[in-house]
PDB file of C-alpha atoms in Angstrom:
ATOM      1  CA  UNK A   1      -5.319  44.409  53.568  1.00 93.00           C
ATOM      2  CA  UNK A   2      -4.935  46.872  56.418  1.00 97.00           C
ATOM      3  CA  UNK A   3      -2.528  45.746  59.125  1.00 98.00           C
ATOM      4  CA  UNK A   4      -1.712  47.338  62.468  1.00 98.00           C
ATOM      5  CA  UNK A   5       1.319  46.709  64.651  1.00 98.00           C
ATOM      6  CA  UNK A   6       1.853  47.982  68.177  1.00 98.00           C
ATOM      7  CA  UNK A   7       5.340  48.749  69.427  1.00 98.00           C
ATOM      8  CA  UNK A   8       6.821  49.985  72.660  1.00 96.00           C
ATOM      9  CA  UNK A   9       8.372  48.883  75.936  1.00 96.00           C
ATOM     10  CA  UNK A  10       6.980  45.747  77.500  1.00 96.00           C
ATOM     11  CA  UNK A  11       8.016  46.785  80.992  1.00 98.00           C
ATOM     12  CA  UNK A  12       7.335  50.150  82.613  1.00 98.00           C
ATOM     13  CA  UNK A  13       8.164  51.228  86.147  1.00 98.00           C
ATOM     14  CA  UNK A  14       5.397  52.506  88.420  1.00 97.00           C
ATOM     15  CA  UNK A  15       4.799  56.276  88.189  1.00 97.00           C
ATOM     16  CA  UNK A  16       6.547  56.451  84.798  1.00 97.00           C
ATOM     17  CA  UNK A  17       4.757  57.015  81.482  1.00 97.00           C
ATOM     18  CA  UNK A  18       3.695  54.226  79.158  1.00 98.00           C
ATOM     19  CA  UNK A  19       4.261  55.017  75.478  1.00 98.00           C
ATOM     20  CA  UNK A  20       3.081  52.910  72.567  1.00 98.00           C
ATOM     21  CA  UNK A  21       2.989  53.448  68.826  1.00 98.00           C
ATOM     22  CA  UNK A  22       0.740  51.777  66.285  1.00 98.00           C
ATOM     23  CA  UNK A  23       1.971  51.546  62.701  1.00 98.00           C
ATOM     24  CA  UNK A  24      -0.653  51.163  59.986  1.00 98.00           C
ATOM     25  CA  UNK A  25       0.241  49.405  56.742  1.00 97.00           C
ATOM     26  CA  UNK A  26      -1.770  48.407  53.684  1.00 96.00           C
ATOM     27  CA  UNK A  27      -3.901  51.526  53.835  1.00 95.00           C
ATOM     28  CA  UNK A  28      -3.877  55.195  54.690  1.00 94.00           C
ATOM     29  CA  UNK A  29      -4.351  56.499  58.204  1.00 96.00           C
ATOM     30  CA  UNK A  30      -6.269  59.437  56.748  1.00 94.00           C
ATOM     31  CA  UNK A  31     -10.031  59.854  57.121  1.00 93.00           C
ATOM     32  CA  UNK A  32     -10.429  57.315  59.909  1.00 96.00           C
ATOM     33  CA  UNK A  33     -10.602  57.251  63.678  1.00 97.00           C
ATOM     34  CA  UNK A  34      -8.039  55.037  65.378  1.00 98.00           C
ATOM     35  CA  UNK A  35      -8.592  53.567  68.818  1.00 98.00           C
ATOM     36  CA  UNK A  36      -6.620  52.129  71.706  1.00 98.00           C
ATOM     37  CA  UNK A  37      -8.138  49.321  73.775  1.00 98.00           C
ATOM     38  CA  UNK A  38      -6.637  47.392  76.655  1.00 98.00           C
ATOM     39  CA  UNK A  39      -7.323  44.055  78.299  1.00 98.00           C
ATOM     40  CA  UNK A  40      -5.879  42.952  81.655  1.00 97.00           C
ATOM     41  CA  UNK A  41      -5.040  39.262  81.777  1.00 95.00           C
ATOM     42  CA  UNK A  42      -8.169  37.142  81.978  1.00 92.00           C
ATOM     43  CA  UNK A  43     -10.437  40.185  81.981  1.00 94.00           C
ATOM     44  CA  UNK A  44     -12.602  42.216  79.654  1.00 95.00           C
ATOM     45  CA  UNK A  45     -11.927  44.961  77.143  1.00 98.00           C
ATOM     46  CA  UNK A  46     -11.603  48.643  78.028  1.00 98.00           C
ATOM     47  CA  UNK A  47     -11.703  51.315  75.350  1.00 98.00           C
ATOM     48  CA  UNK A  48      -9.069  53.933  76.133  1.00 98.00           C
ATOM     49  CA  UNK A  49      -9.869  56.475  73.450  1.00 97.00           C
ATOM     50  CA  UNK A  50      -9.604  57.386  69.794  1.00 97.00           C
ATOM     51  CA  UNK A  51      -7.892  59.872  67.529  1.00 97.00           C
ATOM     52  CA  UNK A  52      -8.945  61.079  64.113  1.00 97.00           C
ATOM     53  CA  UNK A  53      -6.376  61.478  61.375  1.00 95.00           C
ATOM     54  CA  UNK A  54      -6.690  65.257  61.809  1.00 95.00           C
ATOM     55  CA  UNK A  55      -5.630  64.934  65.455  1.00 95.00           C
ATOM     56  CA  UNK A  56      -9.035  65.312  67.100  1.00 96.00           C
ATOM     57  CA  UNK A  57      -9.343  63.076  70.157  1.00 97.00           C
ATOM     58  CA  UNK A  58     -11.884  61.465  72.471  1.00 96.00           C
ATOM     59  CA  UNK A  59     -10.731  59.827  75.679  1.00 97.00           C
ATOM     60  CA  UNK A  60     -12.411  57.540  78.182  1.00 97.00           C
ATOM     61  CA  UNK A  61     -13.206  59.698  81.190  1.00 94.00           C
ATOM     62  CA  UNK A  62     -11.874  56.942  83.462  1.00 93.00           C
ATOM     63  CA  UNK A  63      -8.364  57.632  82.132  1.00 92.00           C
ATOM     64  CA  UNK A  64      -8.766  61.093  80.642  1.00 81.00           C
ATOM     65  CA  UNK A  65      -6.414  62.922  82.996  1.00 90.00           C
ATOM     66  CA  UNK A  66      -3.568  60.533  82.165  1.00 97.00           C
ATOM     67  CA  UNK A  67      -4.055  59.857  78.431  1.00 98.00           C
ATOM     68  CA  UNK A  68      -2.589  61.641  75.454  1.00 97.00           C
ATOM     69  CA  UNK A  69      -2.938  60.432  71.879  1.00 98.00           C
ATOM     70  CA  UNK A  70      -1.164  61.784  68.830  1.00 98.00           C
ATOM     71  CA  UNK A  71      -0.988  60.994  65.127  1.00 98.00           C
ATOM     72  CA  UNK A  72       1.757  61.261  62.525  1.00 97.00           C
ATOM     73  CA  UNK A  73       0.159  60.935  59.099  1.00 95.00           C
ATOM     74  CA  UNK A  74       3.532  61.147  57.332  1.00 96.00           C
ATOM     75  CA  UNK A  75       4.568  57.914  59.036  1.00 96.00           C
ATOM     76  CA  UNK A  76       1.091  56.346  59.063  1.00 97.00           C
ATOM     77  CA  UNK A  77       1.382  56.023  62.827  1.00 97.00           C
ATOM     78  CA  UNK A  78      -0.554  57.003  65.908  1.00 98.00           C
ATOM     79  CA  UNK A  79       0.545  56.882  69.508  1.00 98.00           C
ATOM     80  CA  UNK A  80      -0.650  56.498  73.067  1.00 98.00           C
ATOM     81  CA  UNK A  81       0.905  57.973  76.174  1.00 98.00           C
ATOM     82  CA  UNK A  82      -0.423  57.038  79.602  1.00 98.00           C
ATOM     83  CA  UNK A  83       1.169  58.912  82.481  1.00 96.00           C
ATOM     84  CA  UNK A  84       1.796  57.886  86.081  1.00 96.00           C
ATOM     85  CA  UNK A  85       1.168  54.193  85.582  1.00 97.00           C
ATOM     86  CA  UNK A  86       0.445  51.715  88.362  1.00 97.00           C
ATOM     87  CA  UNK A  87       0.138  47.947  88.472  1.00 97.00           C
ATOM     88  CA  UNK A  88      -3.520  48.382  87.503  1.00 97.00           C
ATOM     89  CA  UNK A  89      -2.353  49.518  84.058  1.00 98.00           C
ATOM     90  CA  UNK A  90      -0.754  46.145  83.353  1.00 98.00           C
ATOM     91  CA  UNK A  91      -2.587  44.785  80.321  1.00 98.00           C
ATOM     92  CA  UNK A  92      -2.418  43.809  76.693  1.00 98.00           C
ATOM     93  CA  UNK A  93      -2.799  47.006  74.703  1.00 98.00           C
ATOM     94  CA  UNK A  94      -4.409  46.896  71.274  1.00 98.00           C
ATOM     95  CA  UNK A  95      -4.712  49.478  68.555  1.00 98.00           C
ATOM     96  CA  UNK A  96      -7.619  49.251  66.122  1.00 98.00           C
ATOM     97  CA  UNK A  97      -9.214  51.070  63.222  1.00 98.00           C
ATOM     98  CA  UNK A  98     -12.546  52.607  64.076  1.00 95.00           C
ATOM     99  CA  UNK A  99     -15.000  52.346  61.199  1.00 92.00           C
ATOM    100  CA  UNK A 100     -18.670  53.226  60.675  1.00 89.00           C
ATOM    101  CA  UNK A 101     -18.723  55.330  63.814  1.00 87.00           C
ATOM    102  CA  UNK A 102     -17.654  52.671  66.249  1.00 95.00           C
ATOM    103  CA  UNK A 103     -16.853  49.305  64.710  1.00 96.00           C
ATOM    104  CA  UNK A 104     -13.318  48.167  65.452  1.00 98.00           C
ATOM    105  CA  UNK A 105     -12.686  46.344  62.204  1.00 97.00           C
ATOM    106  CA  UNK A 106      -8.905  45.961  62.063  1.00 98.00           C
ATOM    107  CA  UNK A 107      -6.808  45.231  65.145  1.00 98.00           C
ATOM    108  CA  UNK A 108      -3.163  44.943  65.954  1.00 98.00           C
ATOM    109  CA  UNK A 109      -1.928  41.720  67.503  1.00 98.00           C
ATOM    110  CA  UNK A 110      -1.641  43.403  70.894  1.00 98.00           C
ATOM    111  CA  UNK A 111       1.334  44.117  73.088  1.00 98.00           C
ATOM    112  CA  UNK A 112       1.679  43.187  76.746  1.00 98.00           C
ATOM    113  CA  UNK A 113       2.742  46.038  78.991  1.00 98.00           C
ATOM    114  CA  UNK A 114       3.700  45.115  82.528  1.00 98.00           C
ATOM    115  CA  UNK A 115       4.034  47.777  85.202  1.00 98.00           C
ATOM    116  CA  UNK A 116       6.594  46.673  87.740  1.00 97.00           C
ATOM    117  CA  UNK A 117       9.698  47.952  89.458  1.00 95.00           C
TER     118      UNK A 117
ATOM    119  CA  UNK B   1     -21.254  55.441  80.799  1.00 96.00           C
ATOM    120  CA  UNK B   2     -23.482  52.803  79.210  1.00 98.00           C
ATOM    121  CA  UNK B   3     -23.175  49.471  81.001  1.00 98.00           C
ATOM    122  CA  UNK B   4     -23.306  46.293  78.939  1.00 98.00           C
ATOM    123  CA  UNK B   5     -24.244  42.924  80.403  1.00 98.00           C
ATOM    124  CA  UNK B   6     -24.070  39.521  78.760  1.00 98.00           C
ATOM    125  CA  UNK B   7     -25.498  36.126  79.556  1.00 98.00           C
ATOM    126  CA  UNK B   8     -24.511  33.483  80.058  1.00 98.00           C
ATOM    127  CA  UNK B   9     -20.927  34.125  81.157  1.00 98.00           C
ATOM    128  CA  UNK B  10     -19.981  30.725  79.780  1.00 98.00           C
ATOM    129  CA  UNK B  11     -21.594  27.813  78.000  1.00 97.00           C
ATOM    130  CA  UNK B  12     -20.763  24.354  76.712  1.00 98.00           C
ATOM    131  CA  UNK B  13     -22.464  22.987  73.638  1.00 97.00           C
ATOM    132  CA  UNK B  14     -22.046  20.150  71.182  1.00 97.00           C
ATOM    133  CA  UNK B  15     -20.843  20.505  67.611  1.00 98.00           C
ATOM    134  CA  UNK B  16     -23.849  21.343  65.471  1.00 97.00           C
ATOM    135  CA  UNK B  17     -25.834  22.902  68.321  1.00 98.00           C
ATOM    136  CA  UNK B  18     -27.498  26.280  68.063  1.00 98.00           C
ATOM    137  CA  UNK B  19     -25.884  28.729  70.498  1.00 98.00           C
ATOM    138  CA  UNK B  20     -27.470  31.966  71.672  1.00 98.00           C
ATOM    139  CA  UNK B  21     -25.899  34.786  73.684  1.00 98.00           C
ATOM    140  CA  UNK B  22     -27.755  37.821  74.934  1.00 98.00           C
ATOM    141  CA  UNK B  23     -26.462  41.322  75.546  1.00 98.00           C
ATOM    142  CA  UNK B  24     -28.303  44.080  77.359  1.00 98.00           C
ATOM    143  CA  UNK B  25     -27.500  47.781  77.433  1.00 98.00           C
ATOM    144  CA  UNK B  26     -28.262  50.026  80.398  1.00 98.00           C
ATOM    145  CA  UNK B  27     -30.028  52.472  78.076  1.00 98.00           C
ATOM    146  CA  UNK B  28     -31.378  52.620  74.537  1.00 98.00           C
ATOM    147  CA  UNK B  29     -28.524  52.299  72.020  1.00 98.00           C
ATOM    148  CA  UNK B  30     -30.777  51.863  68.949  1.00 97.00           C
ATOM    149  CA  UNK B  31     -28.745  49.433  66.816  1.00 97.00           C
ATOM    150  CA  UNK B  32     -25.239  50.713  67.622  1.00 98.00           C
ATOM    151  CA  UNK B  33     -24.062  47.323  68.751  1.00 98.00           C
ATOM    152  CA  UNK B  34     -21.198  45.115  67.546  1.00 98.00           C
ATOM    153  CA  UNK B  35     -20.194  41.532  68.296  1.00 98.00           C
ATOM    154  CA  UNK B  36     -16.600  40.290  68.445  1.00 98.00           C
ATOM    155  CA  UNK B  37     -14.958  36.896  68.696  1.00 98.00           C
ATOM    156  CA  UNK B  38     -11.715  36.523  70.625  1.00 98.00           C
ATOM    157  CA  UNK B  39      -9.636  33.363  70.588  1.00 97.00           C
ATOM    158  CA  UNK B  40      -6.964  32.821  73.276  1.00 95.00           C
ATOM    159  CA  UNK B  41      -3.897  34.957  72.732  1.00 95.00           C
ATOM    160  CA  UNK B  42      -5.448  36.752  69.779  1.00 97.00           C
ATOM    161  CA  UNK B  43      -7.018  40.125  69.144  1.00 98.00           C
ATOM    162  CA  UNK B  44     -10.799  40.359  68.935  1.00 98.00           C
ATOM    163  CA  UNK B  45     -12.341  39.956  65.504  1.00 98.00           C
ATOM    164  CA  UNK B  46     -15.408  41.899  64.384  1.00 98.00           C
ATOM    165  CA  UNK B  47     -18.221  39.529  63.392  1.00 98.00           C
ATOM    166  CA  UNK B  48     -21.422  41.588  63.441  1.00 98.00           C
ATOM    167  CA  UNK B  49     -21.880  45.361  63.168  1.00 98.00           C
ATOM    168  CA  UNK B  50     -24.965  47.537  63.629  1.00 97.00           C
ATOM    169  CA  UNK B  51     -26.579  44.675  65.577  1.00 97.00           C
ATOM    170  CA  UNK B  52     -27.374  42.480  62.607  1.00 98.00           C
ATOM    171  CA  UNK B  53     -24.952  43.039  59.740  1.00 97.00           C
ATOM    172  CA  UNK B  54     -22.422  40.332  58.983  1.00 98.00           C
ATOM    173  CA  UNK B  55     -18.879  41.615  58.521  1.00 97.00           C
ATOM    174  CA  UNK B  56     -17.340  40.668  55.164  1.00 96.00           C
ATOM    175  CA  UNK B  57     -15.842  37.190  55.169  1.00 96.00           C
ATOM    176  CA  UNK B  58     -17.613  36.024  58.337  1.00 98.00           C
ATOM    177  CA  UNK B  59     -19.454  32.690  57.976  1.00 97.00           C
ATOM    178  CA  UNK B  60     -23.217  32.927  57.663  1.00 98.00           C
ATOM    179  CA  UNK B  61     -23.776  30.664  60.690  1.00 98.00           C
ATOM    180  CA  UNK B  62     -23.163  33.781  62.780  1.00 98.00           C
ATOM    181  CA  UNK B  63     -26.028  36.247  63.128  1.00 98.00           C
ATOM    182  CA  UNK B  64     -27.240  39.047  65.332  1.00 98.00           C
ATOM    183  CA  UNK B  65     -30.529  40.726  66.112  1.00 98.00           C
ATOM    184  CA  UNK B  66     -32.132  43.230  68.412  1.00 98.00           C
ATOM    185  CA  UNK B  67     -32.484  46.951  68.973  1.00 98.00           C
ATOM    186  CA  UNK B  68     -32.929  49.361  71.834  1.00 98.00           C
ATOM    187  CA  UNK B  69     -31.532  47.640  74.920  1.00 98.00           C
ATOM    188  CA  UNK B  70     -31.773  43.922  74.130  1.00 98.00           C
ATOM    189  CA  UNK B  71     -29.651  42.062  71.618  1.00 98.00           C
ATOM    190  CA  UNK B  72     -29.013  38.458  70.631  1.00 98.00           C
ATOM    191  CA  UNK B  73     -26.056  36.763  68.983  1.00 98.00           C
ATOM    192  CA  UNK B  74     -26.532  33.306  67.464  1.00 98.00           C
ATOM    193  CA  UNK B  75     -24.318  30.601  66.071  1.00 98.00           C
ATOM    194  CA  UNK B  76     -26.695  28.421  64.084  1.00 98.00           C
ATOM    195  CA  UNK B  77     -24.491  25.322  64.064  1.00 98.00           C
ATOM    196  CA  UNK B  78     -21.518  25.364  66.439  1.00 98.00           C
ATOM    197  CA  UNK B  79     -18.207  24.348  64.884  1.00 98.00           C
ATOM    198  CA  UNK B  80     -14.981  23.394  66.684  1.00 97.00           C
ATOM    199  CA  UNK B  81     -13.289  26.549  65.399  1.00 97.00           C
ATOM    200  CA  UNK B  82     -15.945  28.686  67.123  1.00 98.00           C
ATOM    201  CA  UNK B  83     -14.423  28.009  70.535  1.00 97.00           C
ATOM    202  CA  UNK B  84     -13.754  31.525  71.779  1.00 98.00           C
ATOM    203  CA  UNK B  85     -15.008  34.327  73.971  1.00 98.00           C
ATOM    204  CA  UNK B  86     -17.646  36.592  72.458  1.00 98.00           C
ATOM    205  CA  UNK B  87     -18.066  40.247  73.395  1.00 98.00           C
ATOM    206  CA  UNK B  88     -20.734  42.798  72.590  1.00 98.00           C
ATOM    207  CA  UNK B  89     -19.802  46.482  72.295  1.00 98.00           C
ATOM    208  CA  UNK B  90     -21.933  49.616  72.104  1.00 98.00           C
ATOM    209  CA  UNK B  91     -20.972  52.732  70.236  1.00 98.00           C
ATOM    210  CA  UNK B  92     -24.076  54.855  70.689  1.00 97.00           C
ATOM    211  CA  UNK B  93     -22.307  56.966  73.316  1.00 97.00           C
ATOM    212  CA  UNK B  94     -18.708  57.622  74.223  1.00 96.00           C
ATOM    213  CA  UNK B  95     -16.918  55.929  75.802  1.00 97.00           C
ATOM    214  CA  UNK B  96     -17.396  52.766  73.799  1.00 98.00           C
ATOM    215  CA  UNK B  97     -18.106  49.985  76.279  1.00 98.00           C
ATOM    216  CA  UNK B  98     -17.948  46.223  76.071  1.00 98.00           C
ATOM    217  CA  UNK B  99     -19.880  43.432  77.669  1.00 98.00           C
ATOM    218  CA  UNK B 100     -17.928  41.138  80.016  1.00 98.00           C
ATOM    219  CA  UNK B 101     -17.823  38.326  77.487  1.00 98.00           C
ATOM    220  CA  UNK B 102     -19.287  34.857  77.019  1.00 98.00           C
ATOM    221  CA  UNK B 103     -16.887  31.944  76.842  1.00 98.00           C
ATOM    222  CA  UNK B 104     -18.056  29.208  74.480  1.00 98.00           C
ATOM    223  CA  UNK B 105     -16.578  25.721  74.484  1.00 97.00           C
ATOM    224  CA  UNK B 106     -17.380  22.267  73.202  1.00 95.00           C
ATOM    225  CA  UNK B 107     -19.182  19.781  75.392  1.00 93.00           C
TER     226      UNK B 107
END
């Protein structure tokens, strides 16, 4: 059974970068796309972007200038970096496997990131 | 970006009732439409993919239909454990986009 686990700081200061890592267990990171999605408290879901195991990326244009994703196949991990954060970036951040083109079939439990000084 | 709308935004129904949620895309997405269930404090769970295919292990009381711009999600007999928010998601075009969600509770 594939499992995903997000890790990273729960508190980030405004204007600093947000960095999260997703560790995949129970399966290989190879030959799949892996996505990041976020959800502000009480609100809907926003797809941030995806990375293929080869390192190819697609980002949401709403965040594109601030997002960088990377993958480390040797560790079965992929990462998200969001630069210059503001309070509007406060959300639960999820990582998920992207299957069949766009179905998010396995999700991490989510990690709350709060942007505050 | 493709905009997704859902209706209703919330509903209350009795155990055993048939529940229907609709999702509309701002342009033709053929059948590239998924449905997710999210319980409070939990990650979303994929229930239906490609508009009408039941994900492995999902109870058969859940179903989906539609193509083009109009889609329907149905719970044939509402159970107490179905209390959740349901989201549709398109993946015809990047970025993937989600509907705003429909909150389902028990009357």
